[in-house]
mmCIF file of C-alpha atoms in Angstrom:
data_model
loop_
_atom_site.group_PDB
_atom_site.id
_atom_site.type_symbol
_atom_site.label_atom_id
_atom_site.label_comp_id
_atom_site.label_asym_id
_atom_site.label_seq_id
_atom_site.Cartn_x
_atom_site.Cartn_y
_atom_site.Cartn_z
ATOM 1 C CA MET A 127 0.000 0.000 0.000
ATOM 2 C CA ALA A 128 1.345 3.453 -0.909
ATOM 3 C CA THR A 129 1.888 6.200 1.644
ATOM 4 C CA PHE A 130 1.513 9.290 -0.505
ATOM 5 C CA GLY A 131 2.771 12.448 1.135
ATOM 6 C CA LYS A 132 3.711 10.719 4.390
ATOM 7 C CA PHE A 133 7.342 11.105 5.357
ATOM 8 C CA ASP A 134 9.158 10.187 8.523
ATOM 9 C CA ALA A 135 11.218 13.326 9.072
ATOM 10 C CA THR A 136 12.950 12.804 12.393
ATOM 11 C CA ILE A 137 14.417 16.100 13.587
ATOM 12 C CA VAL A 138 17.599 15.944 15.636
ATOM 13 C CA PRO A 139 18.327 19.189 17.521
ATOM 14 C CA SER A 140 21.850 20.637 17.364
ATOM 15 C CA ASP A 141 24.207 20.404 20.357
ATOM 16 C CA ILE A 142 23.008 23.805 21.621
ATOM 17 C CA GLY A 143 19.390 22.678 21.286
ATOM 18 C CA GLN A 144 19.849 19.597 23.500
ATOM 19 C CA LYS A 145 19.230 21.643 26.672
ATOM 20 C CA PHE A 146 15.996 23.199 25.325
ATOM 21 C CA LYS A 147 13.500 20.340 25.592
ATOM 22 C CA PRO A 148 9.748 20.844 25.028
ATOM 23 C CA GLU A 149 7.931 22.411 28.017
ATOM 24 C CA THR A 150 11.078 24.411 28.938
ATOM 25 C CA HIS A 151 10.286 28.006 29.983
ATOM 26 C CA VAL A 152 12.595 30.465 28.195
ATOM 27 C CA LYS A 153 13.272 34.164 27.658
ATOM 28 C CA PHE A 154 14.477 35.944 24.511
ATOM 29 C CA LEU A 155 14.476 39.314 22.726
ATOM 30 C CA VAL A 156 12.006 40.107 19.929
ATOM 31 C CA PHE A 157 12.212 43.528 18.280
ATOM 32 C CA GLY A 158 14.402 44.683 21.183
ATOM 33 C CA LYS A 159 11.882 43.727 23.880
ATOM 34 C CA LEU A 160 12.236 40.878 26.362
ATOM 35 C CA GLN A 161 9.649 38.129 25.892
ATOM 36 C CA THR A 162 9.027 34.832 27.655
ATOM 37 C CA GLY A 163 7.433 31.622 26.515
ATOM 38 C CA THR A 164 7.400 27.839 26.539
ATOM 39 C CA ILE A 165 9.059 25.594 23.973
ATOM 40 C CA THR A 166 6.479 23.419 22.232
ATOM 41 C CA LYS A 167 8.649 21.763 19.566
ATOM 42 C CA GLN A 168 12.337 21.378 18.803
ATOM 43 C CA LEU A 169 13.756 21.910 15.333
ATOM 44 C CA GLN A 170 17.362 21.398 14.229
ATOM 45 C CA ASN A 171 18.651 24.927 14.943
ATOM 46 C CA SER A 172 15.539 26.581 16.407
ATOM 47 C CA ALA A 173 12.585 25.986 18.670
ATOM 48 C CA VAL A 174 8.883 26.714 18.304
ATOM 49 C CA VAL A 175 7.989 28.909 21.288
ATOM 50 C CA GLU A 176 4.492 29.672 22.531
ATOM 51 C CA LEU A 177 4.543 33.228 23.894
ATOM 52 C CA ASP A 178 3.408 34.134 27.400
ATOM 53 C CA GLU A 179 0.615 36.680 26.957
ATOM 54 C CA THR A 180 1.135 40.057 28.637
ATOM 55 C CA PRO A 181 -0.554 43.459 28.238
ATOM 56 C CA GLU A 182 2.618 44.744 26.522
ATOM 57 C CA ASN A 183 2.782 42.086 23.785
ATOM 58 C CA GLN A 184 -0.830 42.060 22.551
ATOM 59 C CA SER A 185 0.070 43.173 19.007
ATOM 60 C CA LEU A 186 2.818 40.527 18.825
ATOM 61 C CA MET A 187 0.332 37.866 19.979
ATOM 62 C CA VAL A 188 -2.149 38.857 17.266
ATOM 63 C CA GLN A 189 0.446 39.298 14.509
ATOM 64 C CA TYR A 190 2.180 35.937 15.096
ATOM 65 C CA ASN A 191 -0.732 33.951 16.590
ATOM 66 C CA GLY A 192 1.199 33.639 19.857
ATOM 67 C CA VAL A 193 3.877 31.376 18.341
ATOM 68 C CA LEU A 194 7.416 32.237 17.203
ATOM 69 C CA ILE A 195 10.385 30.273 15.904
ATOM 70 C CA ILE A 196 13.534 31.336 17.768
ATOM 71 C CA ASN A 197 17.128 30.229 17.208
ATOM 72 C CA TYR A 198 18.597 28.298 20.170
ATOM 73 C CA LYS A 199 21.441 30.824 20.407
ATOM 74 C CA LYS A 200 18.931 33.548 21.302
ATOM 75 C CA LEU A 201 17.165 31.537 24.039
ATOM 76 C CA GLN A 202 17.907 31.507 27.760
ATOM 77 C CA LYS A 203 16.313 29.211 30.312
ATOM 78 C CA LEU A 204 14.284 30.792 33.107
#
C-alpha cells in the first residue's frame, strides 16, 4: 500500500538545542523587547515557542498567533 505524502522526518536538535527540551520556559528578545514563553517543539537549529501573553505584547500575539520560531542561540532558560 502506498503512503503518498507521508514522510518520517525525524528532527535531531543541534548540540546547543539539547538543553531546550519541550515544556522548557525560556526568555528571549524580539524587536528589542524581552519576551518569555514555553518551547512546544524542537527543530534542528531553532525551537517553536508559545509566547506568554502580557498586556505589553498584545500586538505581537495577534500578529504571530502567539507562536514564534527562535534560534537556540537567542534563548535563555528561566
